[in-house]
XYZ file of C-alpha atoms in Angstrom:
728
model
C 122.624 -47.124 81.215
C 123.101 -44.347 78.662
C 126.593 -42.937 78.675
C 126.824 -39.899 80.924
C 128.431 -37.889 78.131
C 125.634 -38.601 75.635
C 122.670 -36.256 75.598
C 120.221 -35.513 72.832
C 121.389 -33.341 69.963
C 121.277 -29.679 70.971
C 121.371 -30.646 74.658
C 124.945 -31.846 75.001
C 126.143 -28.650 76.663
C 123.213 -27.382 78.758
C 122.595 -23.705 79.183
C 124.901 -22.325 81.850
C 122.306 -19.666 82.619
C 120.198 -22.381 84.232
C 122.901 -24.050 86.267
C 123.926 -23.635 89.889
C 127.578 -22.495 89.998
C 128.686 -25.844 91.478
C 127.551 -27.672 88.339
C 129.288 -25.463 85.783
C 132.761 -27.110 86.086
C 131.224 -30.534 85.487
C 129.340 -29.282 82.455
C 132.527 -27.786 81.057
C 134.277 -31.125 81.457
C 131.385 -32.924 79.786
C 131.289 -30.390 76.965
C 134.948 -31.069 76.236
C 134.629 -34.845 76.502
C 136.893 -34.950 79.533
C 136.717 -38.267 81.419
C 137.041 -36.391 84.711
C 133.415 -35.309 84.286
C 132.283 -38.625 85.777
C 134.040 -38.002 89.097
C 132.865 -34.399 89.057
C 129.219 -35.437 88.769
C 129.695 -38.168 91.343
C 130.852 -35.528 93.808
C 127.725 -33.479 93.128
C 125.540 -36.333 94.385
C 126.720 -35.475 97.925
C 125.606 -31.862 97.704
C 123.121 -30.435 100.202
C 121.554 -28.391 97.387
C 118.715 -30.474 95.872
C 119.133 -28.984 92.392
C 122.878 -29.661 92.443
C 122.329 -33.197 93.737
C 119.835 -33.807 90.931
C 122.396 -32.678 88.360
C 124.933 -35.054 89.855
C 122.671 -38.092 89.601
C 121.687 -37.091 86.078
C 125.352 -36.766 85.150
C 126.135 -40.332 86.237
C 123.075 -41.683 84.422
C 120.875 -42.385 87.446
C 117.668 -40.990 85.957
C 115.283 -42.240 88.620
C 117.097 -40.600 91.518
C 117.748 -37.474 89.470
C 114.016 -37.266 88.731
C 113.178 -37.563 92.433
C 115.735 -34.905 93.306
C 114.447 -32.469 90.667
C 110.904 -32.978 91.944
C 112.075 -32.049 95.433
C 114.110 -29.120 94.104
C 111.072 -27.710 92.285
C 108.957 -28.075 95.427
C 111.647 -26.353 97.491
C 111.764 -23.377 95.091
C 108.253 -23.197 93.591
C 108.800 -19.744 92.105
C 112.167 -20.466 90.474
C 111.911 -21.518 86.783
C 115.534 -22.762 86.580
C 115.078 -26.209 88.191
C 111.895 -26.706 86.142
C 113.816 -26.114 82.914
C 116.619 -28.442 83.975
C 114.021 -31.056 84.929
C 112.550 -30.666 81.442
C 115.926 -31.424 79.885
C 116.201 -34.535 82.030
C 112.920 -35.762 80.554
C 114.074 -34.814 77.074
C 117.243 -36.817 77.634
C 115.083 -39.723 78.820
C 112.881 -39.778 75.671
C 109.796 -38.273 77.328
C 109.315 -35.105 75.271
C 105.706 -34.441 76.270
C 106.643 -34.150 79.957
C 109.685 -32.060 79.023
C 107.388 -29.678 77.168
C 105.157 -29.384 80.238
C 108.174 -28.436 82.349
C 109.251 -25.728 79.902
C 105.696 -24.375 79.688
C 105.367 -24.346 83.466
C 108.636 -22.421 83.694
C 107.293 -19.787 81.284
C 104.121 -19.561 83.363
C 106.302 -18.828 86.404
C 108.435 -16.234 84.622
C 107.682 -15.208 81.049
C 111.002 -13.383 80.904
C 113.099 -16.483 81.589
C 114.909 -17.041 78.294
C 116.134 -20.632 78.827
C 112.524 -21.817 79.117
C 111.843 -20.479 75.627
C 114.957 -22.232 74.351
C 113.522 -25.501 75.674
C 110.192 -24.787 73.975
C 112.047 -23.915 70.762
C 113.900 -27.212 70.830
C 110.684 -29.128 71.475
C 108.934 -27.315 68.620
C 111.888 -28.028 66.324
C 111.758 -31.717 67.247
C 108.107 -31.676 66.169
C 108.875 -29.722 62.960
C 106.673 -26.879 64.159
C 107.113 -23.388 62.753
C 106.767 -22.122 66.348
C 110.389 -23.160 66.897
C 111.468 -19.924 65.227
C 109.076 -17.855 67.335
C 110.293 -19.380 70.607
C 113.970 -19.111 69.652
C 113.628 -15.459 68.729
C 111.749 -14.793 71.947
C 114.616 -16.356 73.906
C 117.219 -14.274 72.082
C 115.153 -11.157 72.615
C 115.288 -11.790 76.342
C 118.969 -12.760 76.421
C 121.111 -12.473 73.251
C 123.716 -14.756 74.857
C 121.479 -17.838 74.597
C 123.380 -19.406 71.744
C 121.331 -22.609 71.853
C 118.419 -20.562 70.539
C 120.620 -19.455 67.659
C 121.446 -23.112 66.997
C 117.727 -23.896 66.817
C 117.325 -21.221 64.142
C 120.221 -22.766 62.212
C 118.711 -26.231 62.584
C 115.307 -25.136 61.269
C 116.817 -23.260 58.314
C 118.813 -26.306 57.248
C 115.748 -28.531 57.533
C 114.102 -26.108 55.104
C 117.091 -26.605 52.749
C 118.106 -22.979 53.205
C 121.831 -23.580 53.575
C 122.793 -19.899 53.449
C 120.407 -19.003 56.262
C 121.496 -22.018 58.299
C 125.155 -21.053 57.991
C 124.358 -17.467 58.956
C 122.476 -18.522 62.093
C 125.114 -21.084 63.078
C 127.882 -18.494 62.784
C 125.890 -16.142 65.002
C 125.903 -18.878 67.645
C 129.676 -19.154 67.284
C 129.992 -15.404 67.653
C 128.337 -15.808 71.045
C 130.246 -18.950 72.069
C 133.214 -20.026 69.902
C 132.920 -23.667 71.045
C 129.196 -24.073 70.250
C 129.488 -27.663 69.098
C 126.103 -28.068 67.474
C 126.521 -24.879 65.480
C 129.779 -26.290 64.148
C 128.019 -29.589 63.429
C 125.411 -27.715 61.360
C 128.184 -26.041 59.364
C 129.950 -29.371 58.844
C 126.673 -30.923 57.726
C 126.200 -28.196 55.120
C 129.577 -29.176 53.662
C 128.741 -32.887 53.704
C 125.329 -32.346 52.098
C 127.175 -30.572 49.296
C 129.230 -33.765 48.793
C 132.402 -32.275 50.291
C 134.282 -35.210 51.753
C 136.061 -33.159 54.381
C 134.869 -30.218 56.412
C 137.146 -27.943 58.426
C 134.372 -27.694 60.992
C 134.826 -31.316 61.990
C 138.404 -30.690 63.042
C 137.262 -27.702 65.078
C 134.642 -29.869 66.780
C 137.162 -32.569 67.629
C 139.542 -30.002 69.106
C 136.805 -29.012 71.542
C 135.603 -32.554 72.191
C 137.362 -35.515 70.528
C 134.484 -37.839 71.495
C 131.622 -35.690 70.194
C 129.703 -38.330 68.256
C 126.677 -36.031 68.334
C 128.221 -34.086 65.424
C 127.803 -37.101 63.156
C 124.442 -37.879 64.759
C 123.214 -34.404 63.778
C 124.507 -34.943 60.234
C 122.694 -38.286 60.118
C 119.431 -36.520 60.909
C 119.784 -34.145 57.966
C 120.758 -36.835 55.505
C 117.759 -38.906 56.560
C 115.225 -36.080 56.218
C 116.701 -35.452 52.760
C 116.095 -39.151 52.009
C 119.800 -39.888 51.700
C 119.418 -42.937 53.898
C 122.604 -44.827 53.084
C 124.689 -41.759 53.846
C 122.653 -41.109 56.992
C 123.378 -44.649 58.146
C 127.091 -44.083 57.486
C 127.032 -40.966 59.676
C 125.306 -42.804 62.517
C 128.055 -45.437 62.324
C 130.670 -42.689 62.523
C 128.901 -41.229 65.535
C 129.207 -44.581 67.282
C 132.876 -44.871 66.338
C 133.537 -41.607 68.183
C 131.260 -42.490 71.089
C 130.286 -46.197 71.265
C 127.872 -45.373 74.092
C 125.831 -42.873 72.088
C 122.737 -45.055 72.120
C 120.520 -42.410 70.552
C 122.625 -42.739 67.392
C 122.500 -46.542 67.661
C 118.710 -46.462 67.814
C 118.598 -44.090 64.812
C 120.952 -46.456 62.995
C 118.550 -49.333 63.648
C 115.493 -47.354 62.560
C 117.121 -46.406 59.278
C 118.459 -49.876 58.577
C 114.866 -50.970 59.072
C 113.701 -48.359 56.550
C 115.950 -49.917 53.925
C 114.605 -53.391 54.640
C 117.694 -54.686 56.477
C 115.736 -56.159 59.377
C 118.472 -58.381 60.840
C 120.970 -55.531 61.156
C 118.216 -53.248 62.396
C 117.189 -55.675 65.115
C 120.784 -56.083 66.299
C 121.300 -52.315 66.608
C 117.950 -51.686 68.269
C 118.380 -54.526 70.744
C 121.842 -53.282 71.639
C 120.481 -49.779 72.264
C 117.571 -51.167 74.288
C 119.784 -53.405 76.402
C 122.112 -50.454 77.056
C 119.195 -48.527 78.549
C 118.000 -46.483 75.576
C 114.377 -47.611 75.767
C 112.562 -45.019 73.715
C 109.125 -45.713 72.274
C 110.568 -45.711 68.750
C 113.062 -48.407 69.711
C 110.458 -50.539 71.454
C 107.821 -50.199 68.745
C 110.195 -51.080 65.933
C 111.467 -54.191 67.703
C 107.846 -55.254 68.233
C 107.115 -54.676 64.547
C 110.090 -56.784 63.462
C 108.736 -59.598 65.633
C 105.400 -59.324 63.799
C 106.932 -60.057 60.390
C 106.230 -63.741 60.846
C 102.630 -62.763 60.058
C 103.590 -61.656 56.526
C 104.078 -63.483 53.233
C 106.892 -62.446 50.900
C 106.731 -62.911 47.118
C 109.741 -62.335 44.872
C 110.218 -61.716 41.158
C 113.415 -60.598 39.382
C 112.353 -56.942 39.797
C 110.104 -56.908 42.877
C 109.742 -58.047 46.469
C 106.122 -57.911 47.672
C 105.339 -58.284 51.368
C 101.676 -58.771 52.345
C 99.870 -59.761 55.529
C 99.171 -63.496 55.531
C 95.440 -63.024 56.074
C 95.027 -60.864 52.976
C 97.893 -61.885 50.697
C 95.840 -64.291 48.560
C 93.266 -61.567 47.909
C 95.625 -58.652 47.313
C 98.607 -60.219 45.573
C 97.183 -60.402 42.021
C 96.143 -56.752 42.060
C 99.267 -55.388 43.729
C 101.677 -57.440 41.634
C 99.990 -56.427 38.385
C 100.029 -52.720 39.252
C 103.573 -52.907 40.607
C 104.789 -54.451 37.352
C 102.780 -52.007 35.214
C 104.065 -48.949 37.075
C 107.697 -50.086 36.902
C 107.444 -50.716 33.160
C 105.807 -47.325 32.613
C 108.343 -45.394 34.676
C 111.353 -47.191 33.203
C 110.258 -46.070 29.750
C 109.170 -42.599 30.850
C 112.246 -41.742 32.921
C 114.619 -43.586 30.590
C 116.191 -45.259 33.582
C 116.558 -48.843 34.784
C 116.593 -49.347 38.528
C 119.754 -50.987 39.891
C 117.847 -53.670 41.786
C 114.429 -54.926 42.865
C 111.819 -52.677 44.435
C 110.475 -53.872 47.786
C 106.822 -53.075 48.505
C 105.509 -53.635 52.041
C 101.732 -53.430 52.536
C 100.537 -53.051 56.119
C 97.027 -54.235 57.062
C 97.245 -52.309 60.335
C 97.849 -48.550 59.976
C 99.707 -48.202 63.333
C 102.184 -50.844 62.093
C 102.757 -48.758 58.969
C 103.325 -45.696 61.169
C 105.889 -47.550 63.284
C 107.529 -48.917 60.127
C 108.106 -45.398 58.840
C 108.577 -43.251 61.954
C 108.948 -45.647 64.861
C 105.867 -44.000 66.398
C 102.132 -43.727 65.735
C 100.678 -40.465 64.483
C 101.736 -40.412 60.828
C 99.041 -39.134 58.488
C 100.670 -40.389 55.285
C 99.428 -43.339 53.237
C 102.788 -44.407 51.837
C 106.498 -43.671 52.326
C 109.524 -44.432 50.156
C 113.017 -45.270 51.392
C 115.273 -45.494 48.325
C 113.953 -48.689 46.694
C 111.758 -49.766 49.612
C 108.129 -48.628 49.707
C 105.881 -49.037 52.741
C 102.184 -48.280 52.492
C 98.794 -48.931 54.007
C 96.743 -51.861 52.866
C 93.352 -50.866 51.432
C 91.869 -52.893 54.284
C 93.471 -50.626 56.905
C 91.264 -47.679 55.945
C 87.551 -47.014 55.704
C 86.309 -47.957 52.201
C 86.465 -45.002 49.863
C 88.922 -42.924 51.890
C 92.062 -44.354 50.310
C 93.026 -45.086 46.695
C 95.754 -47.654 47.142
C 96.805 -47.767 43.483
C 97.200 -44.006 43.245
C 99.393 -44.183 46.369
C 101.424 -47.003 44.825
C 102.154 -45.010 41.655
C 103.001 -41.943 43.741
C 105.561 -43.827 45.814
C 107.111 -45.640 42.850
C 107.753 -42.286 41.205
C 109.823 -41.475 44.299
C 111.793 -44.700 43.827
C 112.883 -43.608 40.362
C 113.598 -39.972 41.192
C 115.529 -40.838 44.357
C 117.603 -43.445 42.536
C 118.220 -41.191 39.527
C 119.435 -38.329 41.726
C 121.031 -40.437 44.481
C 118.440 -38.711 46.703
C 119.840 -35.282 45.888
C 116.500 -33.697 45.192
C 114.421 -31.187 47.159
C 111.275 -32.516 48.755
C 108.932 -30.203 46.862
C 110.093 -31.521 43.496
C 109.941 -35.227 44.210
C 106.557 -34.845 45.935
C 105.217 -32.593 43.212
C 106.390 -34.935 40.483
C 104.791 -37.892 42.285
C 101.441 -36.040 42.513
C 101.784 -35.152 38.822
C 102.449 -38.806 37.979
C 99.295 -39.941 39.775
C 97.187 -37.822 37.447
C 99.291 -38.883 34.453
C 98.527 -42.518 35.277
C 94.794 -41.719 35.481
C 93.036 -38.336 35.280
C 90.725 -39.498 38.095
C 93.677 -39.869 40.490
C 95.926 -37.313 42.112
C 95.219 -34.422 44.451
C 91.946 -32.610 43.929
C 91.445 -28.903 44.545
C 90.276 -29.007 48.152
C 88.905 -26.236 50.396
C 92.320 -25.658 52.005
C 93.979 -25.114 48.631
C 91.127 -22.817 47.577
C 91.666 -20.746 50.708
C 95.437 -20.617 50.158
C 94.966 -19.401 46.582
C 92.338 -16.861 47.640
C 94.478 -15.432 50.476
C 97.779 -15.533 48.521
C 99.359 -18.140 50.813
C 101.068 -20.206 48.126
C 104.833 -20.235 48.709
C 107.514 -19.157 46.278
C 109.320 -21.951 44.466
C 112.516 -21.047 46.351
C 110.730 -21.435 49.689
C 108.204 -24.192 49.061
C 110.169 -26.882 50.923
C 109.299 -25.056 54.138
C 105.648 -25.892 53.556
C 106.498 -29.590 53.860
C 108.961 -29.430 56.758
C 107.831 -26.534 58.976
C 104.230 -25.676 58.047
C 103.064 -22.285 59.277
C 99.416 -23.383 59.489
C 97.777 -26.820 59.909
C 96.798 -27.363 56.259
C 100.036 -26.094 54.713
C 101.508 -29.558 54.114
C 98.430 -30.612 52.118
C 98.416 -27.286 50.256
C 102.125 -27.710 49.465
C 101.510 -31.144 47.940
C 98.807 -29.622 45.761
C 100.964 -26.644 44.773
C 104.030 -28.776 44.004
C 101.960 -31.083 41.809
C 100.469 -28.131 39.955
C 103.937 -26.638 39.415
C 104.883 -29.841 37.607
C 101.662 -29.661 35.568
C 102.495 -26.044 34.711
C 106.012 -26.981 33.573
C 104.740 -29.879 31.477
C 102.073 -27.766 29.792
C 104.312 -24.750 29.097
C 107.667 -26.387 28.342
C 106.982 -30.101 27.909
C 107.604 -33.223 30.019
C 111.270 -33.367 28.954
C 111.891 -30.323 31.164
C 110.890 -32.370 34.197
C 113.488 -34.985 33.230
C 116.051 -32.220 32.768
C 115.284 -30.947 36.264
C 115.872 -34.437 37.658
C 119.312 -34.434 36.037
C 120.042 -30.950 37.387
C 119.142 -31.924 40.918
C 121.337 -35.025 40.597
C 124.224 -32.592 40.164
C 123.246 -30.860 43.441
C 122.099 -27.697 41.710
C 119.824 -25.622 43.987
C 116.284 -24.800 42.892
C 117.067 -21.170 42.034
C 119.832 -22.287 39.686
C 117.661 -25.024 38.158
C 114.894 -22.535 37.378
C 117.303 -20.085 35.757
C 119.033 -22.840 33.782
C 115.946 -24.596 32.447
C 113.474 -21.737 32.017
C 115.810 -18.784 31.383
C 114.150 -16.669 34.041
C 114.572 -15.731 37.671
C 112.571 -17.734 40.233
C 110.550 -14.602 40.978
C 109.381 -14.454 37.355
C 108.611 -18.168 37.414
C 106.483 -17.583 40.528
C 104.649 -14.732 38.828
C 103.812 -16.850 35.785
C 102.802 -19.893 37.830
C 100.548 -17.899 40.154
C 98.836 -16.286 37.150
C 98.348 -19.771 35.619
C 96.951 -21.393 38.771
C 94.699 -18.438 39.524
C 93.290 -18.550 35.999
C 92.727 -22.320 36.302
C 90.930 -22.062 39.611
C 89.237 -18.662 39.273
C 85.710 -19.969 38.816
C 85.951 -22.209 41.864
C 87.735 -19.667 44.069
C 85.291 -16.916 43.159
C 82.265 -19.173 43.559
C 83.351 -21.110 46.634
C 81.288 -19.153 49.168
C 78.201 -19.519 46.975
C 78.923 -23.232 46.604
C 79.281 -23.731 50.374
C 76.014 -21.977 51.165
C 74.112 -23.738 48.391
C 75.363 -27.243 49.181
C 73.944 -26.811 52.678
C 70.585 -25.825 51.204
C 70.703 -28.792 48.843
C 71.290 -31.097 51.812
C 68.173 -29.706 53.474
C 66.154 -30.047 50.262
C 67.248 -33.695 50.007
C 66.151 -34.403 53.586
C 62.725 -32.968 52.758
C 62.651 -34.872 49.428
C 62.280 -31.607 47.512
C 63.901 -33.155 44.464
C 63.155 -30.382 41.965
C 64.910 -27.905 44.252
C 67.873 -30.292 44.600
C 68.133 -30.513 40.821
C 67.713 -26.780 40.187
C 70.361 -25.729 42.705
C 72.614 -28.721 42.125
C 72.888 -28.164 38.390
C 73.565 -24.463 39.034
C 76.562 -25.029 41.339
C 77.878 -28.372 40.091
C 80.463 -26.821 37.798
C 81.441 -24.097 40.269
C 83.464 -26.662 42.194
C 83.653 -29.834 40.071
C 86.596 -31.308 42.021
C 84.566 -31.908 45.180
C 83.798 -35.642 45.347
C 83.947 -36.205 49.090
C 80.938 -36.991 51.295
C 77.770 -35.091 50.353
C 78.955 -34.208 46.861
C 76.534 -32.484 44.514
C 76.839 -35.418 42.084
C 75.374 -37.790 44.662
C 72.595 -35.387 45.622
C 71.647 -35.011 41.957
C 71.806 -38.764 41.372
C 69.465 -39.349 44.321
C 67.065 -36.727 42.973
C 67.011 -38.241 39.488
C 66.559 -41.715 41.002
C 63.542 -40.480 42.955
C 62.072 -39.004 39.781
C 62.729 -42.187 37.793
C 65.161 -40.488 35.390
C 67.770 -43.219 35.194
C 69.696 -41.759 32.260
C 70.300 -38.526 34.149
C 71.119 -40.441 37.341
C 73.717 -42.447 35.447
C 75.159 -39.305 33.839
C 75.708 -37.650 37.234
C 77.357 -40.718 38.684
C 79.551 -41.004 35.591
C 80.705 -37.421 36.199
C 81.415 -38.352 39.822
C 83.506 -41.340 38.734
C 85.397 -39.450 36.024
C 86.397 -36.591 38.316
C 87.774 -39.004 40.937
C 84.908 -40.044 43.219
C 85.843 -43.202 45.085
C 82.945 -44.255 47.305
C 82.525 -47.983 46.470
C 78.783 -47.904 47.164
C 78.272 -45.012 44.748
C 80.469 -46.591 42.080
C 78.580 -49.883 42.341
C 75.361 -47.941 41.891
C 76.800 -46.508 38.660
C 77.963 -49.939 37.490
C 74.486 -51.374 38.007
C 72.907 -48.588 35.959
C 75.460 -49.112 33.194
C 74.886 -52.850 33.191
C 71.094 -52.425 33.105
C 71.517 -50.070 30.145
C 73.507 -52.711 28.278
C 76.819 -50.903 28.827
C 78.616 -54.020 30.049
C 82.150 -52.881 29.283
C 81.572 -49.540 30.981
C 80.121 -51.341 34.005
C 83.171 -53.619 34.199
C 85.501 -50.603 33.985
C 83.631 -48.911 36.836
C 83.871 -51.995 39.031
C 87.564 -52.321 38.178
C 88.014 -48.841 39.701
C 86.778 -50.248 43.000
C 89.427 -52.981 42.898
C 92.016 -50.191 42.927
C 90.311 -48.556 45.894
C 88.875 -51.277 48.143
C 88.996 -54.866 46.848
C 87.729 -56.521 50.040
C 84.156 -56.699 48.758
C 82.379 -59.977 47.966
C 79.632 -58.362 45.941
C 82.224 -56.523 43.825
C 84.013 -59.718 42.796
C 80.779 -61.621 42.161
C 79.415 -58.889 39.906
C 82.664 -58.200 38.092
C 83.365 -61.903 37.572
C 79.897 -62.408 36.105
C 80.341 -59.390 33.821
C 83.638 -60.708 32.524
C 82.014 -64.034 31.702
C 79.317 -62.164 29.779
C 82.053 -60.218 27.981
C 83.830 -63.465 27.113
C 86.888 -62.619 29.209
C 87.296 -65.792 31.277
C 90.855 -64.917 32.363
C 89.643 -61.781 34.116
C 86.661 -63.694 35.495
C 89.041 -66.279 37.004
C 90.906 -63.484 38.782
C 87.695 -62.101 40.244
C 86.284 -65.397 41.440
C 89.703 -66.384 42.817
C 89.592 -63.140 44.812
C 86.138 -64.131 46.055
C 87.466 -67.495 47.235
C 90.445 -65.819 48.909
C 88.396 -63.417 51.034
C 87.113 -65.995 52.375
C 83.452 -65.761 51.293
C 80.260 -66.204 53.270
C 79.229 -68.911 50.773
C 82.376 -70.953 50.039
C 80.515 -73.555 47.991
C 79.124 -70.902 45.676
C 82.477 -69.120 45.387
C 84.383 -72.275 44.450
C 81.625 -73.170 41.982
C 81.842 -69.775 40.230
C 85.612 -70.057 40.055
C 85.264 -73.554 38.584
C 82.892 -72.186 35.911
C 85.356 -69.470 34.968
C 88.263 -71.922 34.853
C 86.232 -74.209 32.624
C 85.557 -71.286 30.246
C 89.302 -70.602 30.253
C 89.870 -74.278 29.352
C 91.764 -74.917 32.597
C 89.958 -78.183 33.197
C 92.151 -79.717 35.881
C 91.996 -76.574 38.037
C 88.257 -76.315 37.431
C 87.834 -79.871 38.692
C 89.749 -79.070 41.866
C 87.515 -76.067 42.502
C 84.253 -77.892 41.920
C 85.420 -80.623 44.317
C 86.127 -77.891 46.884
C 82.599 -76.614 46.310
C 81.153 -80.045 46.931
C 83.335 -80.514 49.986
C 81.733 -77.406 51.446
C 78.203 -78.404 50.322
C 77.970 -82.062 49.182
C 74.393 -81.692 47.904
C 75.035 -78.544 45.853
C 73.409 -79.639 42.569
C 74.956 -77.012 40.209
C 78.390 -78.169 41.353
C 77.409 -81.817 40.874
C 76.314 -81.095 37.289
C 79.484 -79.131 36.564
C 81.602 -82.004 37.869
C 79.885 -84.372 35.445
C 80.554 -81.961 32.580
C 84.209 -81.700 33.544
C 84.581 -85.479 33.782
C 83.194 -85.795 30.262
C 85.735 -83.215 28.995
C 88.571 -85.145 30.598
């Protein structure tokens, strides 16, 4: 069972406004870490008051009986929101946040002036990184200014946004209400620790109130983790367990973060211990299940890399991933003038839910890749619909994080490391990186871009659904702006500044000799000038693309061409489904104008289009026009998007043979063999031909024998075997 003194962060001392008077002495004992709390709660289990009895069973860790008692208490007082709120906290303590949220919402429905219900909603929203946490907390304080837990929520959110001054202000307001508000003190201690202060006076104040309050270190662990300072976060979770060995929430978090750094054995031990002690959250369960699945992966090591791939796709993917991993590391080492202290571990997950569990412990993550110091986890190209995911762009993005996090010891704001990674995608290839999408257009048009001092909030607590995506785009463009106006060396200088824990405002003033407000003014003018044509023409583009779609359905190709050419350059970045490039290509195909068809598809490819079917169409046109090298380059783009394609490897392998590049042809036909192919005899035969051209006679012989094993009467393979025997 979970220790009766250990509740979730921000719940350790429940709101006295909700409690029956008989429970308050027990809560005071618990709040101060007094061992007599156990006997106090045990006595409550004999109460005739259902709500009090429920609190007693909860206090001794008997969740099932407590749940039954709260259900009866709510039925007995159907118009009283207090037992509903307390029931919600029971569910929150028992890792069932969705039911907890329902309880808090039901309490508000009963009485929209009941402040503690809004505190519960604020805490739930904060757990989900929702900007509504602030709204709910302020609503609670408006109803009852004594609800210091709401003030703690405001402090928590401010610190997650890296606004230390605001966080300290809100935490001190909580202490003004209640001098022994432990979580407020923990926030203040965390601010000191994040600033690399070894000691904080707030810790001593916490321990005077409750010498066993491991939650203080658990709260600190949370902030170090969301700032990607994983090793330090792990150290804080260990300290939490030293103070309170039964704080299984911290033990589970310890296991999850050990897992993030690739220390699976330690992670399993911590997670199993938490599970066996009764802390059976979904995150704990899912991560243990994932660790068990690692027997289905192959691991490949070099002096600088560890590559983990699913067994069923490792033969196909390894050559491409290893080559790009090595190329990116060499590029970044030279560019950042920094050598990593050890190997980079890249884990590629063929099943997206496994990737989600690997990173968060739970499904529901929209990201494609995540970096933990020198460990990168990402989706396999096979885990996504072809054309929706550029795996190589993701790889370069995440490896930029590896360098920046190592160079700064993870002392870097999220906006900068994410923006720099987006910038690096485009630097690696102009066709990669974030395109100007409709959400970013709308944000520019309606002046929703955040100031550089406040942009981290767009990543952590988005105010509208698309703000995270818009913030990635904006952060990347800020780095482009800096590089264009001041040069790439300024980006390196900013990395060094952040390594010294300088805040963004100070970095801007130091490097650009201007206030952040002036930087914002110049950047906004730059981005608005860059995007003006698209922003101004977006409504026209939207209306016209719908008309073009109708023209295409009716095969009115001249109308498609007239309107398509008119709006194509209004919004050139749009290469998703139903792009104007594809409509125009279809129209030119129908009219037999292959040169114009090829030109439109070439524009589509150059701007970043990634539909494999469309790119293969372009490659065929290029090949037919005698542009063999261009066709090979187009097909190579598909390898970096979705390499699980037999036709791709057949065509590219054949092109490389025509271009007298047998080494590349061997790679392609080896990929074909690894898939495995529909026609194994033909695949082994083509690989044998390529190996022969590369003068790898012994390997070619093995492959042609494999071809004949699959199809003994396959005459081309028989002839090739004779030729190889003559060579030997």
